[in-house]
Every structure is written in structure tokens, then in C-alpha cells.
Amino acid sequence: MKSLLGCQDAWEVVEEGFEEPTTTTGYTSAQTKALKEARSKDNATLYMLFRAVDESGFEKIASATTSKEAWDILEKSVQRSQSSQASASPNSSLRVGGHEDERVEKCI
């Protein structure tokens, strides 16, 4: 996922995040233009994240309003998943080919 965002020059947006200013009063035209560009880049990045995940992932991030928020949700989801897998028995035998002596150690 980082590669996808990186090749689109969008990873920086995820890392730094985008925060909508409470007011733009007093912004110069250059500042207004920069804000529009930053907002647009964040929206494009959020869209890429929406498109890159499966239905389950989309349901988790659908309410996110920024790409950083969506990424943080996905990251926490993966960490929880890995944590629950690690707490399960780390080794379980899996019979291969139906023979008792053909066992493979399977990491859960």
C-alpha cells in the first residue's frame, strides 16, 4: 500500500496528515491556492485508499474524512488482527495428503 501511495506522491499526505483550517480569513491568494492543492491531494489519497481495500476494509474507513485518519484505522485494524493471531496457538499440525507422517507446522 505504501508503494502505491508513494508512486503517486501521496505517502507524504498520509504521514503528515491534512487538517482543514477553521478559517481562511486573511489568506493570501497563494495560501488559498496551496490550501486547495493540499485538500485536493488529501481527497485523492483518501480515494486511493478506498479503492485499494476490500469491502471489509472499506467498511472500516468509510467514515474517515482524511487519508491519515483512514490509514490510522487500517493500521490499528492490522495490529489487532496480528495481535489476535499471535495469541492463538502459534503452532498447529496440519495433515497433508491424508498420511499421519506427513505433517506440516502451520503458523496461525
Coordinates of C-alpha atoms in Angstrom, one line a residue:
M1 CA 0.0 0.0 0.0
K2 CA 2.9 2.4 0.8
S3 CA 4.3 1.7 -2.6
L4 CA 1.0 2.6 -4.3
L5 CA 0.8 5.8 -2.4
G6 CA 4.5 6.6 -2.8
C7 CA 4.5 6.2 -6.6
Q8 CA 1.5 8.7 -6.7
D9 CA 3.4 11.2 -4.4
A10 CA 0.6 10.6 -1.8
W11 CA 2.5 9.0 1.0
E12 CA 3.6 12.3 2.4
V13 CA 0.0 13.3 2.8
V14 CA -0.7 10.2 4.9
E15 CA 2.3 10.7 7.1
E16 CA 1.8 14.4 7.7
G17 CA -2.0 14.4 7.6
F18 CA -4.2 17.3 6.4
E19 CA -6.1 19.5 8.8
E20 CA -8.8 21.8 7.5
P21 CA -8.2 25.3 8.8
T22 CA -11.1 26.7 10.9
T23 CA -10.9 30.0 9.0
T24 CA -9.2 31.2 5.8
T25 CA -9.8 34.8 6.5
G26 CA -6.7 36.8 5.7
Y27 CA -5.2 34.1 3.5
T28 CA -3.3 35.4 0.5
S29 CA -4.1 34.1 -2.9
A30 CA -1.0 31.9 -2.7
Q31 CA -2.1 30.5 0.6
T32 CA -5.6 29.8 -0.7
K33 CA -4.1 28.1 -3.7
A34 CA -1.8 26.0 -1.5
L35 CA -4.8 25.0 0.7
K36 CA -6.8 23.9 -2.3
E37 CA -3.9 21.8 -3.6
A38 CA -3.4 20.2 -0.2
R39 CA -7.1 19.5 0.2
S40 CA -7.3 18.0 -3.3
K41 CA -4.2 15.8 -2.7
D42 CA -5.7 14.5 0.6
N43 CA -9.0 13.8 -1.1
A44 CA -7.2 11.9 -4.0
T45 CA -5.2 9.9 -1.5
L46 CA -8.3 9.0 0.5
Y47 CA -9.9 7.9 -2.7
M48 CA -6.9 5.7 -3.5
L49 CA -7.2 4.1 0.0
F50 CA -11.0 3.5 -0.6
R51 CA -10.2 1.8 -3.9
A52 CA -7.3 -0.3 -2.6
V53 CA -9.1 -2.1 0.2
D54 CA -11.6 -4.9 0.1
E55 CA -15.2 -4.5 1.3
S56 CA -14.3 -5.2 4.9
G57 CA -11.6 -2.6 4.9
F58 CA -13.8 -0.1 3.2
E59 CA -16.5 -0.5 5.9
K60 CA -13.8 0.4 8.5
I61 CA -12.6 3.5 6.7
A62 CA -15.8 4.7 5.0
S63 CA -16.4 7.4 7.6
A64 CA -12.8 8.7 7.5
T65 CA -12.6 12.3 6.3
T66 CA -8.8 12.4 5.7
S67 CA -6.3 10.0 4.3
K68 CA -4.3 10.0 7.6
E69 CA -7.5 9.1 9.5
A70 CA -8.2 6.2 7.1
W71 CA -4.6 5.0 7.3
D72 CA -4.6 5.0 11.1
I73 CA -7.8 3.0 11.2
L74 CA -6.4 0.4 8.8
E75 CA -3.1 0.3 10.7
K76 CA -4.9 -0.3 14.0
S77 CA -7.1 -3.0 12.4
V78 CA -4.0 -4.9 11.1
Q79 CA -2.3 -4.6 14.5
R80 CA -5.4 -6.0 16.3
S81 CA -5.6 -8.8 13.7
Q82 CA -1.9 -9.7 14.2
S83 CA -2.3 -9.5 18.0
S84 CA -5.2 -11.9 18.0
Q85 CA -3.4 -14.3 15.7
A86 CA -0.3 -14.2 17.9
S87 CA -2.4 -15.0 21.0
A88 CA -3.8 -18.1 19.2
S89 CA -1.7 -21.3 19.4
P90 CA 1.4 -20.4 17.3
N91 CA 1.9 -24.0 16.0
S92 CA -0.8 -26.4 15.0
S93 CA -0.4 -29.5 13.0
L94 CA -1.9 -29.8 9.6
R95 CA -2.2 -33.1 7.9
V96 CA -1.1 -33.1 4.3
G97 CA -2.0 -35.9 1.9
G98 CA -4.0 -37.8 4.5
H99 CA -1.0 -39.6 5.9
E100 CA -0.2 -39.5 9.6
D101 CA 3.6 -39.0 9.0
E102 CA 3.1 -36.1 6.6
R103 CA 2.6 -33.1 8.9
V104 CA 3.4 -29.5 8.3
E105 CA 3.7 -27.0 11.1
K106 CA 1.3 -24.2 10.3
C107 CA 1.8 -20.8 11.8
I108 CA -1.6 -19.3 12.7

